[in-house]
Coordinates of C-alpha atoms and ligand atoms in Angstrom, one line a residue:
M1 CA 15.1 63.5 -69.2
N2 CA 14.9 66.8 -67.8
S3 CA 17.6 69.3 -69.3
I4 CA 19.5 71.6 -67.0
S5 CA 20.9 74.9 -68.8
D6 CA 24.8 75.0 -68.8
G7 CA 26.3 77.5 -66.5
K8 CA 23.2 78.8 -64.4
T9 CA 23.8 80.1 -60.9
I10 CA 21.4 78.7 -58.2
D11 CA 21.2 78.5 -54.5
A12 CA 21.9 74.9 -54.0
I13 CA 22.2 71.7 -55.7
V14 CA 21.5 68.4 -54.0
V15 CA 22.9 65.4 -55.4
G16 CA 20.7 62.0 -54.8
A17 CA 17.0 61.5 -54.9
G18 CA 16.6 59.3 -52.0
F19 CA 14.6 60.6 -48.6
G20 CA 17.5 62.8 -48.2
G21 CA 17.6 64.4 -51.4
M22 CA 13.7 64.7 -51.4
Y23 CA 13.6 66.5 -48.3
A24 CA 16.1 68.6 -49.2
I25 CA 14.8 70.1 -52.1
Y26 CA 11.3 70.1 -50.1
R27 CA 12.8 72.2 -47.6
L28 CA 15.3 74.3 -49.4
R29 CA 12.7 75.3 -52.1
A30 CA 9.7 76.0 -48.9
R31 CA 12.5 78.8 -47.7
G32 CA 12.4 80.4 -51.2
L33 CA 15.9 78.9 -52.4
E34 CA 16.5 78.1 -55.9
A35 CA 17.5 74.1 -55.0
R36 CA 18.1 71.6 -58.1
G37 CA 18.6 67.8 -57.6
F38 CA 20.5 65.8 -59.7
E39 CA 20.0 61.6 -59.2
A40 CA 21.6 58.5 -61.4
A41 CA 18.6 56.7 -61.1
A42 CA 15.4 57.3 -63.3
D43 CA 13.2 58.3 -60.5
V44 CA 13.1 58.8 -56.8
G45 CA 13.2 56.8 -54.0
G46 CA 17.3 56.2 -53.8
T47 CA 18.0 52.9 -52.0
W48 CA 13.9 51.7 -52.2
W49 CA 14.5 52.2 -56.3
W50 CA 17.7 50.0 -56.6
N51 CA 17.4 47.4 -54.3
C52 CA 14.2 45.5 -55.8
Y53 CA 15.3 42.7 -55.4
P54 CA 13.1 39.6 -54.0
G55 CA 12.5 39.9 -50.0
A56 CA 13.6 43.3 -49.6
R57 CA 11.9 45.3 -46.6
C58 CA 13.1 47.7 -44.1
D59 CA 13.8 46.5 -40.7
V60 CA 13.0 49.6 -39.0
E61 CA 9.0 49.3 -38.6
S62 CA 7.2 51.2 -41.4
L63 CA 5.2 53.3 -39.2
D64 CA 8.6 54.9 -37.7
Y65 CA 10.2 54.8 -41.1
C66 CA 8.6 57.6 -42.8
Y67 CA 9.3 61.2 -42.9
A68 CA 7.6 63.2 -40.0
F69 CA 8.4 67.4 -41.4
D70 CA 4.4 67.1 -42.0
E71 CA 1.1 65.8 -39.7
A72 CA -0.7 65.6 -43.0
L73 CA 1.4 63.0 -44.6
L74 CA 1.9 60.8 -41.6
D75 CA -1.8 60.9 -41.1
E76 CA -2.6 60.1 -44.4
W77 CA -0.4 57.3 -45.5
R78 CA -1.5 54.0 -44.8
W79 CA 1.5 51.0 -44.2
S80 CA 0.4 47.3 -44.5
E81 CA 2.5 45.4 -42.9
R82 CA 4.9 46.1 -40.0
F83 CA 7.9 46.0 -42.3
A84 CA 7.2 47.7 -45.3
T85 CA 8.0 45.7 -48.9
Q86 CA 10.7 47.4 -51.2
P87 CA 7.5 48.1 -53.6
E88 CA 5.7 49.5 -50.7
V89 CA 8.2 52.1 -49.3
L90 CA 9.0 53.1 -53.1
R91 CA 5.3 53.9 -53.5
Y92 CA 5.6 56.2 -50.4
A93 CA 8.9 57.8 -51.8
S94 CA 6.6 58.5 -55.1
H95 CA 3.7 59.3 -53.2
V96 CA 5.8 62.3 -51.3
A97 CA 7.4 63.4 -54.9
E98 CA 4.0 63.7 -56.6
R99 CA 2.3 65.6 -53.2
Y100 CA 4.8 68.0 -53.0
G101 CA 5.5 68.4 -56.8
L102 CA 9.5 67.1 -56.2
R103 CA 10.3 65.6 -59.4
D104 CA 10.4 69.1 -61.6
H105 CA 13.1 70.0 -59.5
F106 CA 15.2 67.0 -60.2
T107 CA 17.4 66.1 -63.2
F108 CA 17.2 62.1 -63.4
N109 CA 19.5 59.9 -65.0
A110 CA 22.5 62.4 -64.1
R111 CA 25.6 61.4 -62.5
I112 CA 27.3 64.0 -60.7
D113 CA 31.2 62.8 -61.3
G114 CA 32.7 66.2 -60.6
C115 CA 32.3 69.0 -58.1
V116 CA 34.7 72.0 -57.6
W117 CA 34.8 74.8 -55.6
D118 CA 35.9 78.4 -56.6
E119 CA 36.9 80.8 -53.8
D120 CA 36.7 83.6 -55.8
S121 CA 33.2 83.2 -56.8
R122 CA 32.7 81.1 -53.7
L123 CA 30.5 78.8 -55.9
W124 CA 30.2 75.0 -56.6
T125 CA 30.3 74.0 -59.9
V126 CA 29.1 69.9 -60.8
T127 CA 29.5 68.1 -63.7
T128 CA 27.5 65.1 -64.8
E129 CA 29.0 62.6 -66.6
E130 CA 27.2 63.6 -69.7
G131 CA 28.9 67.1 -69.5
H132 CA 26.6 69.2 -68.1
T133 CA 27.4 71.8 -65.5
A134 CA 25.4 73.6 -63.0
R135 CA 26.6 76.2 -60.4
A136 CA 25.3 77.2 -57.0
R137 CA 26.2 78.6 -53.7
F138 CA 26.1 75.1 -51.4
L139 CA 26.5 71.6 -52.4
I140 CA 24.2 69.0 -50.7
A141 CA 25.6 65.4 -50.7
A142 CA 22.1 63.3 -50.4
T143 CA 23.9 60.5 -52.0
G144 CA 23.3 58.0 -49.0
C145 CA 25.6 55.8 -47.0
L146 CA 25.0 52.8 -49.0
S147 CA 24.4 53.6 -52.5
K148 CA 27.8 52.4 -54.0
P149 CA 28.0 48.8 -54.8
H150 CA 30.6 46.4 -54.0
R151 CA 30.9 43.8 -56.9
P152 CA 34.0 41.4 -56.3
D153 CA 35.4 40.6 -59.4
L154 CA 35.7 36.7 -59.0
P155 CA 38.1 35.2 -61.5
G156 CA 36.4 34.1 -64.7
L157 CA 33.1 35.7 -64.1
D158 CA 33.1 37.3 -67.4
E159 CA 33.1 33.6 -69.1
F160 CA 29.8 32.9 -67.0
A161 CA 27.1 32.3 -69.8
G162 CA 24.3 32.9 -67.4
D163 CA 22.5 35.7 -65.8
V164 CA 24.3 38.1 -63.4
L165 CA 22.4 40.0 -61.0
F166 CA 23.4 42.3 -58.1
T167 CA 20.6 42.9 -55.4
Q168 CA 22.0 46.2 -55.3
A169 CA 20.3 47.4 -58.9
W170 CA 18.5 44.2 -59.5
P171 CA 16.5 44.8 -62.6
Q172 CA 13.4 47.5 -62.6
E173 CA 11.5 45.3 -64.9
G174 CA 12.0 41.9 -62.3
F175 CA 13.9 39.0 -63.2
D176 CA 12.2 35.4 -63.3
L177 CA 14.0 32.8 -61.2
A178 CA 11.3 30.0 -61.2
G179 CA 12.9 27.1 -62.4
K180 CA 16.3 28.1 -62.7
R181 CA 19.5 27.1 -60.7
V182 CA 20.5 30.1 -58.5
G183 CA 23.8 30.8 -56.7
V184 CA 23.6 33.4 -54.2
I185 CA 27.0 35.1 -53.0
G186 CA 26.5 37.4 -49.4
T187 CA 24.9 36.5 -46.3
G188 CA 24.4 40.1 -45.0
S189 CA 21.2 41.6 -44.9
S190 CA 20.4 41.6 -48.5
G191 CA 21.5 38.1 -48.9
I192 CA 19.4 37.0 -45.8
Q193 CA 16.4 38.6 -46.9
S194 CA 16.1 37.4 -50.5
I195 CA 17.8 33.6 -49.9
P196 CA 14.0 32.6 -48.5
V197 CA 12.2 34.1 -51.3
I198 CA 14.7 32.9 -54.2
A199 CA 14.3 29.1 -52.7
Q200 CA 10.7 29.3 -52.4
V201 CA 10.9 29.5 -56.6
A202 CA 14.0 28.2 -58.1
A203 CA 14.8 24.9 -59.0
H204 CA 17.9 24.7 -56.6
L205 CA 19.6 27.4 -54.8
T206 CA 22.9 27.2 -53.8
V207 CA 24.2 29.9 -51.2
F208 CA 27.8 30.6 -51.3
Q209 CA 28.8 32.0 -47.4
R210 CA 32.1 33.5 -46.0
T211 CA 31.1 34.7 -43.1
A212 CA 28.0 33.2 -41.2
N213 CA 26.1 35.9 -39.9
F214 CA 23.6 36.7 -36.9
T215 CA 20.0 36.8 -38.2
L216 CA 16.7 37.3 -36.4
P217 CA 13.2 36.8 -36.4
A218 CA 11.6 39.8 -38.3
V219 CA 7.8 38.3 -37.4
N220 CA 6.6 40.7 -40.2
R221 CA 2.9 41.1 -40.0
P222 CA 0.0 43.4 -40.4
I223 CA 0.2 46.1 -38.0
F224 CA -2.1 45.8 -34.7
P225 CA -5.0 48.1 -35.5
E226 CA -4.7 49.1 -31.8
Y227 CA -1.2 50.1 -31.9
E228 CA -1.6 51.8 -34.9
A229 CA -4.5 53.6 -33.6
E230 CA -2.7 54.3 -30.5
I231 CA 0.0 56.1 -32.3
R232 CA -2.4 58.0 -34.4
A233 CA -4.0 59.4 -31.9
D234 CA -1.0 61.8 -31.5
Y235 CA 1.8 60.4 -34.2
L236 CA 4.1 63.5 -33.8
G237 CA 4.0 63.1 -29.8
H238 CA 4.9 59.3 -30.7
R239 CA 7.7 60.9 -33.1
R240 CA 9.2 62.9 -30.6
K241 CA 9.1 60.0 -27.9
I242 CA 10.7 58.0 -30.0
L243 CA 13.8 60.6 -31.1
Q244 CA 14.6 60.2 -27.0
N245 CA 15.7 56.9 -27.8
K246 CA 19.2 56.2 -28.7
A247 CA 17.9 54.3 -32.1
A248 CA 15.4 57.1 -32.8
T249 CA 12.5 53.7 -32.8
V250 CA 10.7 52.2 -30.3
K251 CA 12.5 51.5 -26.9
Q252 CA 12.9 48.1 -26.4
T253 CA 15.4 48.3 -23.6
I254 CA 14.1 46.2 -20.6
A255 CA 17.5 46.3 -18.3
E256 CA 20.7 47.9 -18.1
S257 CA 22.9 44.8 -18.4
A258 CA 21.5 40.8 -19.4
F259 CA 23.0 40.3 -15.7
D260 CA 20.3 42.5 -13.6
L261 CA 18.1 39.3 -14.6
S262 CA 18.3 36.1 -13.5
D263 CA 19.5 33.3 -15.9
E264 CA 15.4 31.9 -16.3
E265 CA 14.3 35.7 -16.5
R266 CA 17.1 36.5 -19.3
E267 CA 16.0 33.3 -21.1
A268 CA 12.7 33.7 -20.8
A269 CA 13.0 37.7 -22.1
Y270 CA 15.2 36.6 -25.2
E271 CA 12.7 33.8 -25.9
D272 CA 9.8 36.3 -25.8
K273 CA 11.9 39.2 -27.9
W274 CA 12.8 36.2 -30.3
Q275 CA 8.7 35.5 -30.8
R276 CA 7.8 39.0 -31.0
G277 CA 10.4 39.9 -33.5
G278 CA 10.8 43.4 -34.3
A279 CA 13.4 46.1 -34.9
G280 CA 16.9 45.2 -33.6
G281 CA 16.3 41.5 -32.3
I282 CA 17.1 40.5 -29.0
P283 CA 20.6 42.6 -28.4
V284 CA 18.2 45.9 -27.9
L285 CA 16.7 44.2 -24.4
F286 CA 20.3 45.0 -22.6
A287 CA 21.7 48.5 -22.8
D288 CA 25.4 46.9 -22.3
S289 CA 24.6 44.0 -25.0
V290 CA 27.2 46.0 -27.3
T291 CA 29.5 47.0 -24.5
N292 CA 30.0 44.1 -22.4
P293 CA 31.7 41.2 -24.1
A294 CA 29.7 38.6 -21.5
S295 CA 26.6 40.4 -21.9
N296 CA 26.7 39.9 -25.6
E297 CA 27.9 36.3 -25.0
Q298 CA 24.9 35.4 -23.6
A299 CA 22.9 36.8 -26.5
A300 CA 24.7 35.2 -29.1
N301 CA 24.8 32.0 -27.7
F302 CA 20.8 32.1 -27.3
V303 CA 20.7 32.4 -31.3
R304 CA 23.4 30.0 -31.7
R305 CA 21.2 27.5 -29.7
K306 CA 18.4 28.7 -32.0
I307 CA 20.1 27.9 -34.8
A308 CA 21.2 24.2 -33.7
E309 CA 17.4 24.0 -32.8
I310 CA 16.4 25.1 -36.2
V311 CA 18.7 23.3 -38.9
Q312 CA 18.1 19.8 -39.6
D313 CA 21.6 19.0 -40.5
P314 CA 24.1 19.6 -37.9
E315 CA 27.1 20.4 -40.0
V316 CA 25.1 22.8 -42.1
A317 CA 23.9 24.1 -38.7
E318 CA 27.4 24.7 -37.7
S319 CA 28.5 26.3 -40.5
L320 CA 25.6 28.8 -40.5
T321 CA 26.7 29.5 -37.0
P322 CA 28.5 32.8 -36.1
R323 CA 31.4 32.7 -33.9
D324 CA 33.7 35.4 -35.3
H325 CA 32.2 38.5 -34.0
P326 CA 30.3 39.6 -31.4
I327 CA 26.5 39.8 -32.2
A328 CA 24.9 43.1 -33.5
T329 CA 28.8 44.3 -34.1
K330 CA 27.9 43.9 -38.1
R331 CA 24.4 45.2 -38.5
I332 CA 21.8 43.0 -37.5
C333 CA 19.8 41.1 -39.7
L334 CA 15.8 40.3 -39.5
D335 CA 14.8 37.7 -41.2
T336 CA 12.1 35.5 -42.5
D337 CA 12.5 31.4 -42.3
Y338 CA 16.0 32.3 -43.3
Y339 CA 17.8 29.5 -41.5
A340 CA 14.9 27.2 -41.9
T341 CA 15.4 27.3 -45.8
F342 CA 18.4 25.3 -45.0
N343 CA 16.1 22.2 -44.4
R344 CA 14.5 22.8 -47.9
P345 CA 16.1 19.8 -50.2
N346 CA 16.7 22.6 -53.3
V347 CA 19.0 24.7 -51.1
T348 CA 22.6 23.9 -50.5
L349 CA 25.1 25.7 -48.2
V350 CA 28.6 26.1 -49.4
D351 CA 31.0 26.9 -46.7
L352 CA 33.6 29.2 -48.4
K353 CA 35.7 29.1 -45.1
K354 CA 36.1 25.6 -45.6
T355 CA 35.9 25.2 -49.6
P356 CA 36.7 28.7 -50.8
I357 CA 35.7 29.9 -54.3
E358 CA 38.3 29.3 -56.9
R359 CA 36.8 30.7 -60.4
V360 CA 33.9 31.1 -62.3
S361 CA 33.3 29.1 -65.7
A362 CA 31.1 29.6 -68.2
T363 CA 28.4 26.6 -66.5
G364 CA 28.8 28.2 -62.8
I365 CA 31.0 28.5 -60.0
H366 CA 34.2 26.2 -58.9
T367 CA 35.0 26.1 -55.5
S368 CA 38.1 23.8 -53.8
S369 CA 36.3 20.9 -53.7
A370 CA 33.1 21.0 -56.4
E371 CA 31.6 22.6 -59.1
Y372 CA 27.7 24.0 -58.8
P373 CA 26.4 24.5 -62.1
L374 CA 24.5 27.4 -62.0
D375 CA 21.7 29.4 -64.7
V376 CA 22.2 32.6 -62.4
L377 CA 24.5 34.1 -60.5
V378 CA 23.1 36.8 -57.7
F379 CA 25.8 39.2 -55.9
A380 CA 24.2 40.2 -52.9
T381 CA 27.8 41.9 -51.7
G382 CA 27.4 44.8 -50.2
F383 CA 28.4 48.6 -50.6
D384 CA 31.7 50.4 -50.1
A385 CA 29.5 52.0 -47.8
M386 CA 29.6 55.6 -46.1
T387 CA 32.4 57.0 -47.9
G388 CA 32.4 55.4 -50.9
P389 CA 29.9 57.7 -52.9
L390 CA 31.1 60.9 -51.8
R391 CA 34.3 60.1 -52.9
A392 CA 32.8 58.5 -56.4
M393 CA 31.6 62.4 -56.8
K394 CA 35.5 63.7 -57.3
I395 CA 34.9 66.7 -54.8
R396 CA 37.6 69.2 -55.2
G397 CA 38.0 71.7 -52.4
V398 CA 40.0 75.0 -51.2
E399 CA 43.3 75.0 -53.1
G400 CA 42.0 72.1 -55.6
V401 CA 42.3 69.8 -52.5
A402 CA 40.5 66.3 -53.5
L403 CA 38.2 64.6 -51.0
E404 CA 39.9 61.6 -51.7
H405 CA 43.2 63.1 -50.7
A406 CA 41.6 64.8 -47.1
W407 CA 40.5 61.0 -46.2
A408 CA 43.2 59.2 -47.7
D409 CA 43.6 57.9 -43.8
G410 CA 39.5 57.8 -43.4
P411 CA 36.9 60.0 -43.3
R412 CA 37.5 63.1 -41.1
T413 CA 34.2 65.7 -40.6
W414 CA 32.5 68.0 -38.7
L415 CA 29.4 66.1 -37.2
G416 CA 29.2 64.3 -40.5
L417 CA 27.9 67.3 -41.8
M418 CA 30.9 69.1 -43.2
V419 CA 34.3 68.6 -44.0
A420 CA 37.1 71.4 -43.4
G421 CA 38.5 72.3 -46.6
F422 CA 35.1 72.0 -48.4
P423 CA 33.3 75.3 -47.8
N424 CA 29.8 75.4 -48.2
L425 CA 29.3 71.4 -48.7
F426 CA 26.9 69.5 -46.4
T427 CA 27.1 65.6 -46.3
I428 CA 23.4 64.3 -45.3
T429 CA 24.2 61.6 -42.8
G430 CA 27.6 61.6 -43.7
P431 CA 30.5 59.9 -41.8
G432 CA 30.9 60.7 -38.5
S433 CA 26.8 61.3 -37.9
P434 CA 24.4 58.8 -36.5
S435 CA 23.4 57.9 -39.6
V436 CA 23.5 54.2 -40.4
I437 CA 23.5 53.3 -36.5
V438 CA 19.7 54.8 -36.1
N439 CA 16.3 54.8 -37.9
M440 CA 17.8 56.7 -40.8
I441 CA 14.9 58.9 -41.9
A442 CA 14.7 60.5 -38.6
A443 CA 18.4 61.1 -39.0
I444 CA 18.0 62.7 -42.1
E445 CA 15.2 65.3 -41.3
Q446 CA 17.5 66.1 -38.3
H447 CA 20.2 67.1 -40.5
V448 CA 18.1 68.7 -43.5
D449 CA 16.5 70.8 -40.7
W450 CA 19.9 72.1 -39.3
I451 CA 21.1 72.6 -42.9
A452 CA 18.3 74.6 -43.7
R453 CA 18.5 76.2 -40.3
L454 CA 22.1 77.4 -41.1
I455 CA 21.3 78.4 -44.7
D456 CA 18.7 80.8 -43.2
H457 CA 21.2 82.0 -40.7
M458 CA 23.6 82.7 -43.4
R459 CA 21.1 84.4 -45.7
E460 CA 20.1 86.6 -42.6
T461 CA 23.5 87.8 -41.8
G462 CA 24.7 88.2 -45.0
A463 CA 27.5 85.2 -44.9
T464 CA 28.3 83.4 -48.3
R465 CA 30.7 81.3 -47.4
V466 CA 30.9 78.3 -44.4
E467 CA 33.8 76.1 -43.2
A468 CA 34.3 73.6 -40.4
Q469 CA 37.4 74.6 -38.7
D470 CA 40.1 72.0 -38.4
A471 CA 40.3 71.8 -34.6
A472 CA 36.7 71.4 -34.1
Q473 CA 36.5 68.7 -36.9
E474 CA 39.8 67.1 -35.3
E475 CA 37.6 67.0 -31.9
W476 CA 34.6 65.5 -33.4
V477 CA 36.8 62.6 -35.1
A478 CA 38.3 61.9 -31.9
E479 CA 35.0 61.8 -29.8
V480 CA 33.6 59.7 -32.3
R481 CA 36.3 57.5 -32.3
R482 CA 36.2 57.3 -28.3
V483 CA 32.8 56.5 -28.3
A484 CA 33.1 53.7 -30.5
E485 CA 36.3 52.4 -28.6
T486 CA 34.1 52.1 -25.4
T487 CA 31.7 49.8 -27.7
L488 CA 32.8 46.3 -29.2
Y489 CA 32.1 47.5 -32.8
P490 CA 35.4 47.8 -33.8
L491 CA 36.1 43.8 -33.3
A492 CA 34.1 42.9 -36.0
N493 CA 35.0 42.8 -39.8
S494 CA 32.5 45.0 -41.2
W495 CA 31.5 47.5 -43.7
Y496 CA 30.9 49.6 -40.6
N497 CA 35.0 49.6 -40.5
G498 CA 35.2 49.5 -44.0
D499 CA 36.6 46.3 -43.8
N500 CA 34.4 45.1 -46.8
I501 CA 36.8 46.9 -49.3
A502 CA 40.3 46.0 -50.1
G503 CA 42.3 49.2 -48.9
K504 CA 40.0 50.8 -47.3
P505 CA 41.7 52.7 -44.1
R506 CA 39.8 50.9 -40.9
M507 CA 37.9 53.4 -39.1
F508 CA 34.4 53.2 -37.6
M509 CA 32.3 55.5 -39.4
A510 CA 29.4 56.1 -37.7
W511 CA 28.7 58.1 -34.1
L512 CA 27.4 55.4 -31.2
G513 CA 26.4 57.8 -28.8
G514 CA 23.0 57.5 -29.8
Y515 CA 20.6 59.9 -32.1
P516 CA 19.7 62.3 -28.6
T517 CA 22.9 63.2 -27.5
Y518 CA 24.0 63.9 -31.3
A519 CA 20.8 66.5 -32.0
E520 CA 21.2 67.6 -28.8
R521 CA 24.9 68.7 -29.8
C522 CA 23.8 70.5 -33.2
E523 CA 21.3 71.9 -31.3
E524 CA 23.5 73.5 -29.1
I525 CA 26.2 74.3 -31.7
A526 CA 23.0 76.6 -33.8
A527 CA 22.6 78.0 -30.1
S528 CA 25.9 79.3 -29.7
G529 CA 26.2 81.3 -33.0
Y530 CA 27.7 77.9 -34.6
A531 CA 30.7 77.5 -32.6
G532 CA 33.2 75.2 -34.9
L533 CA 32.1 76.9 -38.0
E534 CA 34.1 79.9 -40.0
L535 CA 31.2 81.7 -41.3
A536 CA 32.6 84.7 -43.9
A537 CA 30.6 87.7 -45.6
Ligands
LIG1 P1 19.8 56.7 -50.8 O1 18.8 56.5 -50.9 O2 20.7 55.7 -50.7 O3 19.9 57.7 -52.1 C1 20.9 58.3 -52.3 C2 20.6 58.3 -54.0 O4 21.6 59.2 -54.5 C3 20.7 57.5 -54.9 O5 19.5 57.1 -55.7 C4 22.2 57.4 -55.7 O6 21.9 57.1 -57.0 C5 22.2 58.8 -55.8 N1 23.5 59.1 -56.1 C6 24.9 58.8 -55.3 N2 25.8 59.3 -56.1 C7 25.7 60.3 -56.9 C8 25.8 61.0 -57.7 N3 27.2 60.7 -58.0 N4 25.1 61.7 -58.8 C9 23.6 61.3 -58.8 N5 23.1 60.6 -57.9 C10 23.9 60.1 -56.8 N6 17.5 52.1 -43.1 C11 16.7 52.3 -42.4 O7 17.2 53.4 -41.2 N7 15.6 51.1 -42.0 C12 15.9 50.4 -42.8 O8 14.7 49.9 -43.1 C13 16.6 50.1 -44.1 N8 16.7 49.4 -45.1 C14 17.5 49.0 -46.0 C15 17.7 48.2 -46.9 C16 18.2 48.1 -47.8 C17 17.9 47.2 -48.9 C18 19.5 49.2 -48.1 C19 20.7 49.0 -49.2 C20 19.6 50.4 -47.1 C21 18.2 49.8 -46.2 N9 18.5 51.2 -45.0 C22 17.6 51.3 -43.9 C23 19.4 52.2 -45.1 C24 19.1 53.6 -46.3 O9 19.7 53.3 -47.1 C25 18.3 54.6 -45.9 O10 17.1 54.5 -44.7 C26 17.5 55.7 -46.9 O11 16.8 55.4 -47.5 C27 19.0 56.7 -47.2 O12 18.2 57.4 -48.1 P2 19.4 58.7 -48.5 O13 18.7 59.5 -49.4 O14 20.2 58.9 -47.9 O15 19.9 57.9 -49.8
LIG2 P1 27.1 43.2 -46.4 O1 26.3 43.2 -44.9 O2 28.2 44.0 -46.5 O3 27.2 41.7 -47.2 C1 28.0 41.2 -47.8 C2 27.8 39.9 -48.2 O4 28.6 39.7 -49.1 C3 28.5 39.4 -46.6 O5 28.1 38.2 -46.3 C4 30.2 39.3 -47.4 O6 31.0 38.1 -46.6 C5 29.8 39.0 -48.5 N1 30.6 38.8 -49.7 C6 31.2 40.1 -50.0 N2 32.5 40.0 -51.1 C7 32.6 38.6 -50.8 C8 33.4 37.7 -52.0 N3 34.4 38.0 -52.6 N4 32.9 36.4 -51.6 C9 32.1 36.1 -51.2 N5 31.5 36.4 -50.2 C10 31.3 37.8 -50.4 O7 25.8 44.1 -47.7 P2 24.3 43.8 -47.6 O8 23.7 42.6 -47.7 O9 23.9 44.9 -48.8 O10 23.9 44.7 -46.6 C11 24.7 46.1 -46.3 C12 23.8 47.1 -45.5 O11 22.3 47.5 -46.0 C13 23.0 46.2 -44.3 O12 24.0 46.1 -43.5 C14 21.7 47.3 -43.7 O13 22.3 48.4 -43.4 C15 21.3 47.9 -45.1 N6 20.9 46.7 -45.9 C16 19.4 46.6 -44.5 C17 18.2 45.3 -45.0 C18 16.9 45.8 -44.2 O14 16.7 44.7 -43.4 N7 16.4 46.4 -44.2 C19 18.5 44.8 -46.2 C20 19.4 44.9 -47.3 C21 20.7 45.8 -46.5 P3 31.8 38.5 -45.3 O15 30.9 38.7 -44.1 O16 32.8 37.7 -45.0 O17 32.6 40.1 -46.1

């Protein structure tokens, strides 16, 4: 493990070595700042280091799910598939770290569990779990939106004699599931990606589903060479173009409303998109899919009909059919053969709505109606998203106020970038920014570039302290809520709203106005001399 010298004061501490932290270290050091990163994992990659479960891959097309800060990097890296596998994305992260010499600036296997602001020195002091400390002018939390696992504590779990695995922290050395009786709990994106792959090797796979989820075919394949050539002819131009779209990915909307097309045309459009696959799936075809319940229902019904066609057992098909939330209001899943997997003789679906889990025993899971013997139990149960990793850092701001306290009723941020009462702290893809709703590497680059520019401005003007103004923050929080309320997103029980964590305040946690409006707002603020921020020399 790299060591850190206790007590040394530097310009910036960056927490996290995912795409956010790596780019922050690169960008700040390129500007001559002394910046050091701390990462709980043993290496770079963040999400792509931890989530090495079978079937993991990105769901934004690889050609777009990458950095664009350096054209040479864009040009030299080649993706092998439309949606890169986790090992390939991790190789990419490792390549970036190697190419820009980033690893030397990180301390790995170091989890930060204390961050204290000192008003007199205007410095942050952070402490690792092992008791090392470091001090810096700026604290940059690149801790990720989906990095704090949610692991439900099922009664009797300690008694289970088999192996317990978590998709969010799969063994780095892999795990051989061949010939085993495997149970998977959870049918979000992680469960839906891993279930078809596990089914191919397990002696038997039992899927414990609490809520049926919408998932659409990814249609993963090699990248079409003509398409790639077209993009590579002007990669940066392509990137600028996709940044004009709400999700910072290739635009696929064909009409404002599902009702701009006749019934036959709409069905044909859904079918075409189903066959072609791709990011976002069929809801992205019509701009009103997540605002107009009737439009949403058209898309949802199309998928429901597909499930009934694919899944042979009508009872299983009905259990797999989502009926409790509008499509796309939970993160839409992209899959490879998910529904067809339930036609395999070695796969059983347990509908927990009908027969809930009562307990785990030494030999397996007991529901209200049966016992399912298992050798391995896989939790694909998601994350304490957005706020979880930030709260876990035990951040104390002005007058020792804890972030947990400031956010007792839900996260309050200024643009998802800063928090009133916590000077010189930046939150990359923090709550209230587009973050998880858009291509996240694009969102990360935009945040890091903006932060670096502000720090430049501070150095030029001699400012040593920056803090979001309360009033500006409240205005932004209200704006995020207002926009969310114009959509159907608040209707779903989802991690977007904090619903998956007991006791978490309910609040839609991302900006739904789209990447371009957000980036424009950030630009205007910078151009105005940082209205909404209080800068002090
Ligand atoms: P992360 O990659 O989460 O990295 C944060 C790092 O901070 C972690 O390594 C963590 O260990 C570290 N950390 C956190 N707290 C501490 C602490 N207190 N001390 C020290 N270290 C700490 N987004 C997309 O846009 N497209 C996709 O296709 C996509 N696929 C995904 C697939 C999976 C399985 C998951 C879970 C998420 C996916 N995402 C996707 C979202 C993904 O998280 C982001 O795209 C991106 O990787 C986030 O990078 P990051 O650096 O912000 O955070
Ligand atoms: P998730 O979407 O939160 O899904 C968790 C699943 O576990 C849900 O089905 C949930 O059921 C279930 N669950 C939780 N607690 C349970 C309990 N006590 N008993 C039974 N079931 C329980 O988590 P995720 O699948 O890890 O995905 C999280 C996010 O990560 C995604 O939305 C996406 O943004 C990202 N991700 C992306 C990809 C990709 O395709 N590139 C892959 C993985 C993850 P309920 O719905 O009933 O709560």
